[in-house]
Coordinates of C-alpha atoms in Angstrom, one line a residue:
X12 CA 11.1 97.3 49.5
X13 CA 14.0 99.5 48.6
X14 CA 13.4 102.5 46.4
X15 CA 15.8 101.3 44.2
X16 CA 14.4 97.5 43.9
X17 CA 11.2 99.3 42.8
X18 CA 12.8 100.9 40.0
X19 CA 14.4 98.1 38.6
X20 CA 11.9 96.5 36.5
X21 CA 10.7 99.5 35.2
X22 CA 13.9 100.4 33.9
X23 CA 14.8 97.0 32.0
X24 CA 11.1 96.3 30.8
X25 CA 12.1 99.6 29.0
X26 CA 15.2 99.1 28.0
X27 CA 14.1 95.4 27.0
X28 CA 11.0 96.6 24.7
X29 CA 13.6 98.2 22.4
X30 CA 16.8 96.1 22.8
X31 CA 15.7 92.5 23.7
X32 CA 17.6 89.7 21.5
X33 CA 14.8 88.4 18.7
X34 CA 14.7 84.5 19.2
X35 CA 12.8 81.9 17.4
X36 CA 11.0 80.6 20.8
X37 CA 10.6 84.1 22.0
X38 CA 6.7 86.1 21.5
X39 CA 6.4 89.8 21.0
X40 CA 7.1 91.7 24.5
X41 CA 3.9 91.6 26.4
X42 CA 2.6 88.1 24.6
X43 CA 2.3 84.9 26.5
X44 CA 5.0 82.4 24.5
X45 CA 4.0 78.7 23.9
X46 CA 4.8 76.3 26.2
X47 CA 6.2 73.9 24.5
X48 CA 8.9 76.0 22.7
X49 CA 9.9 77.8 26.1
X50 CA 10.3 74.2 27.7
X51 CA 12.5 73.0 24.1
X52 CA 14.4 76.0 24.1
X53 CA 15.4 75.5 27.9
X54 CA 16.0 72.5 27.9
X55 CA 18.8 72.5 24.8
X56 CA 19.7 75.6 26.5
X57 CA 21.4 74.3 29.4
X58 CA 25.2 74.8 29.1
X59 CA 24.6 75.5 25.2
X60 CA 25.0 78.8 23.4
X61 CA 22.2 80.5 21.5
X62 CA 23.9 79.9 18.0
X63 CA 24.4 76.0 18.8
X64 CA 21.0 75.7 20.2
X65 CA 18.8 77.9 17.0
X66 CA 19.3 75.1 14.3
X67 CA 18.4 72.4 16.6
X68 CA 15.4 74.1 17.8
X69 CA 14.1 74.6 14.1
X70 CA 14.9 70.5 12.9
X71 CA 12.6 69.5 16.3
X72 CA 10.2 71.8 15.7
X73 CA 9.9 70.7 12.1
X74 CA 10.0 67.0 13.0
X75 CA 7.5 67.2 15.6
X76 CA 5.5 70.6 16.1
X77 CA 3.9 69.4 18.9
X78 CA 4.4 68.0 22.6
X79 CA 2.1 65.7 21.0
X80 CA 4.5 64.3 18.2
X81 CA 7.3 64.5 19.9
X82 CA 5.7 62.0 22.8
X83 CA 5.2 59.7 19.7
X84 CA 8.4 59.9 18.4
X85 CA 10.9 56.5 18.7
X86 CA 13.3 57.7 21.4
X87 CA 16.3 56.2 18.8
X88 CA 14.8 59.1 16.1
X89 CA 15.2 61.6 19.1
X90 CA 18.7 60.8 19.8
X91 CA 20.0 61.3 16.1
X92 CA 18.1 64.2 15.9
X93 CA 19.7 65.6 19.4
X94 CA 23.4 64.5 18.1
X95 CA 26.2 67.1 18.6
X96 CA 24.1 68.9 21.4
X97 CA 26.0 67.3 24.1
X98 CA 24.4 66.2 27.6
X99 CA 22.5 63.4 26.0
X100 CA 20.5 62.9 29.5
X101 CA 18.3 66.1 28.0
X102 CA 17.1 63.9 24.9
X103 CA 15.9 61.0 27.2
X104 CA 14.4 63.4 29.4
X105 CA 13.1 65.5 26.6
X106 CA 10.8 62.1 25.7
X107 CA 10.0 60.9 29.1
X108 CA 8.6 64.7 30.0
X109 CA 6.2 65.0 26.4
X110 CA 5.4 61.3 27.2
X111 CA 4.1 62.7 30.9
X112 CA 2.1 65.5 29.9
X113 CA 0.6 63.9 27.0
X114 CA -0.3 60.6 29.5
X115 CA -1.1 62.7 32.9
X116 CA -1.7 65.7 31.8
X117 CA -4.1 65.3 28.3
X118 CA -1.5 66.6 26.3
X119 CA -1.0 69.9 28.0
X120 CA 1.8 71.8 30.5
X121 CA 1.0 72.5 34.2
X122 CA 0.5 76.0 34.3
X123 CA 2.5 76.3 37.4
X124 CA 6.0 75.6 39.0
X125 CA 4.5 72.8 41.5
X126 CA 2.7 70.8 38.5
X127 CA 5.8 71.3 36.0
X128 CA 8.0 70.2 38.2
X129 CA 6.7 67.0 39.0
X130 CA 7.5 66.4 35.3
X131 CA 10.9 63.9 34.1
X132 CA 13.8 66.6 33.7
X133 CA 11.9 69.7 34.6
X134 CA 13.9 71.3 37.4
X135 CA 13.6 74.4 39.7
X136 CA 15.0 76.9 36.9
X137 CA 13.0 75.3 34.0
X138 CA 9.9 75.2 35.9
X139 CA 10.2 78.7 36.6
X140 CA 11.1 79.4 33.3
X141 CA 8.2 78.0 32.0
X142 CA 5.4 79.1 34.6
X143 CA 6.7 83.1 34.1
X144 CA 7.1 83.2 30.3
X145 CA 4.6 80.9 29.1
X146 CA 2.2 81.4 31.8
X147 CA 2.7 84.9 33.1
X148 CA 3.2 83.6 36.6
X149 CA 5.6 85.6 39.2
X150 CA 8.2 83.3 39.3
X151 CA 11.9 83.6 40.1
X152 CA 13.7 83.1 36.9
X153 CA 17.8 82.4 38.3
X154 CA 20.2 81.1 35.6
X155 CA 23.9 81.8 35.6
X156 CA 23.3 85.3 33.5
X157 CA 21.1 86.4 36.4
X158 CA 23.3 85.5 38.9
X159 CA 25.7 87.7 37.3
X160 CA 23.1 90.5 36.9
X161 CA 22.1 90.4 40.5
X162 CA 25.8 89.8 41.9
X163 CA 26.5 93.2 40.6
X164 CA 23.4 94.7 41.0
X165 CA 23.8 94.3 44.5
X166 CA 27.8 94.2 45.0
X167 CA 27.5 90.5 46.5
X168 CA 31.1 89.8 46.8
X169 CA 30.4 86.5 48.7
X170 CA 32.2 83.5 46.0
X171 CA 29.4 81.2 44.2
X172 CA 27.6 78.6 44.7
X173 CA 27.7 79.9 48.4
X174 CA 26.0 83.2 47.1
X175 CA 23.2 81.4 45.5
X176 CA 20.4 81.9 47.8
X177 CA 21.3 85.5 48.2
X178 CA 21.5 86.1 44.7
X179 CA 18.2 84.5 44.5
X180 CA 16.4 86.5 47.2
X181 CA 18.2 89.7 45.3
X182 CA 15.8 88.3 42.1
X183 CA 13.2 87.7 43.9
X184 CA 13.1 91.6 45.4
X185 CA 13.5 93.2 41.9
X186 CA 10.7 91.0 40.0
X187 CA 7.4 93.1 39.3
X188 CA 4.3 91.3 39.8
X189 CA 3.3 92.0 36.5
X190 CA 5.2 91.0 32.6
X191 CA 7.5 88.3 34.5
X192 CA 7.9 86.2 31.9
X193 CA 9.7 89.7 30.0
X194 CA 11.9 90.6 33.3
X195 CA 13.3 87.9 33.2
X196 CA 14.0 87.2 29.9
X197 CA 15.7 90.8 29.8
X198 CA 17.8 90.1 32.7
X199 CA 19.2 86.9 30.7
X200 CA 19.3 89.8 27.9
X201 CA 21.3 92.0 29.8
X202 CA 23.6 89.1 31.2
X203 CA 24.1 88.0 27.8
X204 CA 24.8 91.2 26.0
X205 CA 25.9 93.9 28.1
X206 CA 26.7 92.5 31.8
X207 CA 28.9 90.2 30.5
X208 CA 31.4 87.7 32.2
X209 CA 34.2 89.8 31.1
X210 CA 34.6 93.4 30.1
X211 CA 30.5 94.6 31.0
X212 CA 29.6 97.6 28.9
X213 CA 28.3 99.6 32.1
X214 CA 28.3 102.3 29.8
X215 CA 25.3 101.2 28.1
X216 CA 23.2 99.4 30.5
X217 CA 20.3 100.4 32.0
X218 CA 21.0 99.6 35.2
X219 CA 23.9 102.1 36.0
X220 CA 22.7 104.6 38.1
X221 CA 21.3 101.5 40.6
X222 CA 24.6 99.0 40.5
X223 CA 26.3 99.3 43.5
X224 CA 29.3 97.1 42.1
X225 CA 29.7 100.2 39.7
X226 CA 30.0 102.6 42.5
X227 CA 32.4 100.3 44.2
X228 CA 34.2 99.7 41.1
X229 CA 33.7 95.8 41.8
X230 CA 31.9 95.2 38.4
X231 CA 35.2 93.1 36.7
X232 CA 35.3 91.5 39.9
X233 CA 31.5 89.9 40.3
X234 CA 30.9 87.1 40.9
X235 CA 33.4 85.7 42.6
X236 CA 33.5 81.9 42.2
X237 CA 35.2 79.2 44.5
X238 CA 37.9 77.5 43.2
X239 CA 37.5 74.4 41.0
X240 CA 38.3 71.2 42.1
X241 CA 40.8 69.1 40.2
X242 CA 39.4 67.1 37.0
X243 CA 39.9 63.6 37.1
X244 CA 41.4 62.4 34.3
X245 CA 40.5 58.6 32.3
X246 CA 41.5 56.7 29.6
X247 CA 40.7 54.3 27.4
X248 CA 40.9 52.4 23.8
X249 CA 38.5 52.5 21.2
X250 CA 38.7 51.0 17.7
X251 CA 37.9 51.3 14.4
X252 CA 37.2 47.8 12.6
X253 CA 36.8 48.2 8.9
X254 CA 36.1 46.5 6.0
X255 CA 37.0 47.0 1.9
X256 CA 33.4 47.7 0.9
X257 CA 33.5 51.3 2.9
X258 CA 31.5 50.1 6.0
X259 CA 33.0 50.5 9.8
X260 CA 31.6 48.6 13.1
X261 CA 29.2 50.0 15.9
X262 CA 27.4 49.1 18.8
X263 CA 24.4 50.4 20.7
X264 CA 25.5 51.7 23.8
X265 CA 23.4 50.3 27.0
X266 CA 20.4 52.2 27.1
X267 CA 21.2 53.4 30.7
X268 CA 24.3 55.3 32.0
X269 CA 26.6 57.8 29.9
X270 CA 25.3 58.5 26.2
X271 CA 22.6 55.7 26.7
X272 CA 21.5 54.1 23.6
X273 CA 23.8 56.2 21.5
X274 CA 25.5 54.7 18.8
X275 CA 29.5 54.0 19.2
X276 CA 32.5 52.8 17.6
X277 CA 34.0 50.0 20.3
X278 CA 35.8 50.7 22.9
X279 CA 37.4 49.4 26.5
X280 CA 35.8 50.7 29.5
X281 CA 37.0 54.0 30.2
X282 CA 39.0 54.0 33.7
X283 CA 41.0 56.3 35.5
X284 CA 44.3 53.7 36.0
X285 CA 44.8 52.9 32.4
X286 CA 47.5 52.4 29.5
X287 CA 45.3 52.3 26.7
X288 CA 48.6 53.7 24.5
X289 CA 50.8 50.7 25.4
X290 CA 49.2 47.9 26.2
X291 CA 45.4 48.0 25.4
X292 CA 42.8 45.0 25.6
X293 CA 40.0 44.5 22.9
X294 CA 36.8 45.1 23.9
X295 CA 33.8 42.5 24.3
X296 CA 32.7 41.6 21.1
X297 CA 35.9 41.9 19.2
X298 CA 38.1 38.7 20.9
X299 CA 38.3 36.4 17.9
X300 CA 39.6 39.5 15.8
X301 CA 43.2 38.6 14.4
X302 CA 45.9 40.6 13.3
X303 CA 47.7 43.8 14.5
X304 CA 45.5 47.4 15.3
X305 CA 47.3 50.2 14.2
X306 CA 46.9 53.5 16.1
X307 CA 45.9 56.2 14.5
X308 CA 45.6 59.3 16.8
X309 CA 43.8 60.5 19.9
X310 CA 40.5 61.7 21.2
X311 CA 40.5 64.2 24.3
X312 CA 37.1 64.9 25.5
X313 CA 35.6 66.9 28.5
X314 CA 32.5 65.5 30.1
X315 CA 31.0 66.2 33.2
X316 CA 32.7 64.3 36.0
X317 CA 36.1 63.9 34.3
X318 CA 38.5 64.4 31.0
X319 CA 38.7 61.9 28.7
X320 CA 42.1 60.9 26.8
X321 CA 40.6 57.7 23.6
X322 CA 43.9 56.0 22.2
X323 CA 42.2 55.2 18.2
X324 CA 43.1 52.1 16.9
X325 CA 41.9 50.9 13.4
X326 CA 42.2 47.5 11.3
X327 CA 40.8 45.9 8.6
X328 CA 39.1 42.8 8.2
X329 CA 36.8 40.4 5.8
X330 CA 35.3 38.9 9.1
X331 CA 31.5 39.7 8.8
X332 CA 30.2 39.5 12.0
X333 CA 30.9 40.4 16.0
X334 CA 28.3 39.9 18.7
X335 CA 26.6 43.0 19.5
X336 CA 28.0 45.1 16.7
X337 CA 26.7 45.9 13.3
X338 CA 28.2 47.0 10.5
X339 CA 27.5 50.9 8.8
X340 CA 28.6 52.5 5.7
X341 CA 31.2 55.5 6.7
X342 CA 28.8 57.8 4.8
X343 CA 26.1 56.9 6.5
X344 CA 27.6 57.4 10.2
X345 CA 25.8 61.4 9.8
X346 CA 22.7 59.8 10.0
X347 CA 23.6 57.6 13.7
X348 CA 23.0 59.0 16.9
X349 CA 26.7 59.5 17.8
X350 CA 27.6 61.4 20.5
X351 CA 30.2 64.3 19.8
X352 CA 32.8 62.1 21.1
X353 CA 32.1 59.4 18.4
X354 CA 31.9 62.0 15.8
X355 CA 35.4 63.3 16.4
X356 CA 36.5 59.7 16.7
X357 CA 34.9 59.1 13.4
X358 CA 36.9 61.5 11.6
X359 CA 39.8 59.1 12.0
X360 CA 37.3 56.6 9.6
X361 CA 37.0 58.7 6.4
X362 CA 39.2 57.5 4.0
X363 CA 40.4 54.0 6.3
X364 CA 38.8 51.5 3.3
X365 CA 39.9 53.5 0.2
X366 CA 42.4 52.0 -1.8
X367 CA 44.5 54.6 -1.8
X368 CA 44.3 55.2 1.9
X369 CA 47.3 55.6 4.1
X370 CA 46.3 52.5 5.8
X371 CA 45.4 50.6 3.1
X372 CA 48.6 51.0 1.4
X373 CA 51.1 51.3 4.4
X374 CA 52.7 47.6 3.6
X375 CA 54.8 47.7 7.6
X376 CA 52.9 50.0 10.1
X377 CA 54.9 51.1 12.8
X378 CA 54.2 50.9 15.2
X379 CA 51.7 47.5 15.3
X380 CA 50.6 46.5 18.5
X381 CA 48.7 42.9 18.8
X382 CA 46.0 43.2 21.2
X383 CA 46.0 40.9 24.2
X384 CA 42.5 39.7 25.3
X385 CA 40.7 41.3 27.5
X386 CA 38.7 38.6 30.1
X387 CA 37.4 40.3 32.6
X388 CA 34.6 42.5 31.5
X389 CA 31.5 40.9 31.8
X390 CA 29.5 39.8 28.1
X391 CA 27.2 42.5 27.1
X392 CA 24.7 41.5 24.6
X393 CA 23.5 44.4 23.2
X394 CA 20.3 44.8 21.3
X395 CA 20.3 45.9 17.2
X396 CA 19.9 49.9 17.0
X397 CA 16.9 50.8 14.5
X398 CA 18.3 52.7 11.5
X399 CA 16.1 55.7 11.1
X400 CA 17.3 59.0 10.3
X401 CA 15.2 61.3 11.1
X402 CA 27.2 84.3 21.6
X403 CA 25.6 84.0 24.0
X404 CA 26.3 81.7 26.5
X405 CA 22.9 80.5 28.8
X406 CA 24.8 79.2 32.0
X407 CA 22.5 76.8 34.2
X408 CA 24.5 75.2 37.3
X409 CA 26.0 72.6 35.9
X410 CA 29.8 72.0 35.2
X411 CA 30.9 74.1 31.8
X412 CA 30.5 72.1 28.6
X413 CA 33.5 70.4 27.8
X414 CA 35.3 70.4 24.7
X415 CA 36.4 67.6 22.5
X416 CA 40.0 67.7 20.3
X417 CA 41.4 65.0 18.2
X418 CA 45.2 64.5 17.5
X419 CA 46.5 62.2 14.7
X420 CA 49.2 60.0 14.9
X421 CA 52.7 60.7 13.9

């Protein structure tokens, strides 16, 4: 091992002991941290600041202090509680994995990377994760902070994801067999702080005198990244049906697939050839609906796979039910497990059944469109949701967390 992979740990365990960021799921430097907060905080970590992450940490914690309690939790009071977090397939996970180690493992984590991974939603990183901070295991510890650490550290100029494995190896030579669990946390530290994406403070990190992008003046430069591939782009309709008394419809979403089991207002599928602003189709469910929707704005929305453009409609009605769909009081939409894109969709619902609402007291809309209907979507019956309530970026490969924009209506 190279002299200077020796002194590397040293060096940020240091600086780390008197500069490391003070997080709720983080022990004193030197202390084992408990499982089960190192595996919550990683998993709402993934593509999720620190700021956005710190209040839902503390409301599960609260809810259910345990891997215990949160096994035993309804996976509907999970949902709501994860709401706004984004990447909804963590929540269902989340409950699968407590569910596994309270069943197979007597309520307990796998001390080590080969046990936790066999566990729902617990990947290489997070196993890692968990096996060197909670469990003081020498474990490579490679999220997109490191990456960026070790890209520079070691002048990689080769473009990721092809640099991975090196980048990993780099890790690998620099971890000391002893306080892991604290490298790594003050790599992430040092990724997040000082060795940032843009403008590092070289100035101020420990490393310096052992980077060789700073010799080679490459630091602004590292990592180099391939170039992204085009987003596809889809469309769709989605409407909000709405009666005097202040209530709106929703349906459960199917519990598999995109935001499964989440609340939603309803909508047409979501395709990529689609003219959702001229000529839309009602969705299952709302056929029989008479009378003219009136659009209202638009929803854009970056998920994983593909950009998202929602044409909102709205009308009222006196008609009291729709199969599959329930109705909720506006007020009391905080409490559903709507996804982020519902809860910009439901902005455009506040104020629709007030008497003095725009809507309400618009006598000739323009423009009106009449909704022809749509046939050949297959009948979805979908089962009554239960109604129980209950910056630093930490980069894990995955695509970048989209955001979500509404636009009203002229």
């Amino acid at each position: 091992m190279p002299d200077r992979d020796l002194e590397v740990g040293p060096a940020l365990l240091d600086w780390y002991d008197r500069h490391r960021r003070v997080l709720p799921w983080r022990s004193a430097p030197g202390a084992a941290s408990d499982p089960y907060a190192v595996w919550l905080s990683e998993i709402m970590l993934q593509q999720t600041t620190v700021a956005a992450v710190k209040p839902y940490f503390a409301a599960f914690l609260a809810a259910w202090p345990t891997v215990r309690d949160l096994a035993a939790a309804p996976l509907d009071d999970i949902l709501k509680a994860w709401a706004g977090l984004g990447y909804y397939s963590r929540a269902r996970n989340l409950h699968a994995c407590a569910r596994a180690i309270v069943d197979q493992h007597g309520g307990r984590f796998p001390p080590d990377e080969v046990g936790l991974r066999s566990l729902p939603g617990i990947g290489p990183y997070t196993a890692a994760a968990i096996a060197a901070i909670a469990f003081g295991q020498r474990a490579v510890v490679v999220d997109g902070n490191v990456e960026r650490v070790m890209a520079r550290l070691c002048a990689v100029e080769e473009p990721l994801p092809a640099a991975r494995p090196r980048l990993h190896a780099a890790m690998n030579r620099v971890t000391p067999q002893s306080r892991t669990g604290d490298f790594a946390q003050a790599v992430m530290d040092l990724g997040a702080t000082i060795c940032t994406p843009r403008s590092p403070a070289c100035v101020l990190c420990p490393l310096i005198a052992l980077c060789d992008a700073r010799r080679l003046g490459l630091q602004a430069d590292l990592p180099r990244k391939s170039k992204k591939a085009k987003v596809p782009q889809r469309g769709g309709a989605v409407f909000i049906v709405h009666r005097s008394d202040g209530c709106v419809l929703v349906r459960q979403r199917p519990p598999e697939g995109l935001f499964g089991g989440m609340t939603e207002f309803p909508s047409t599928p979501w395709t990529e050839q689609h003219d959702a602003e001229h000529s839309p189709t009602r969705p299952v469910g709302l056929e029989k609906l008479e009378g003219p929707f009136v659009p209202v704005g638009t929803v854009e929305h970056g998920l994983t796979h593909f950009h998202l453009t929602l044409h909102v409609y709205a009308i009222r009605t006196d008609r009291q039910s729709f199969e599959g769909c329930r109705w909720i009081a506006v007020d009391a939409l905080a409490g559903e497990a709507l996804p982020t894109l519902m809860r910009k969709v439901a902005r455009f619902a506040q104020g629709l059944n007030s008497e003095t609402s725009t809507l309400a007291n618009t006598p000739e809309p323009e423009p009106q469109i009449t909704l022809p209907v749509q046939s050949d979507c297959p009948k979805i019956n979908l089962p009554h949701p239960k109604s129980q309530a209950p910056n630093e970026f930490r980069t894990r490969h995955m695509p970048q967390r989209g955001r979500s924009r509404t636009t009203p209506s002229a």
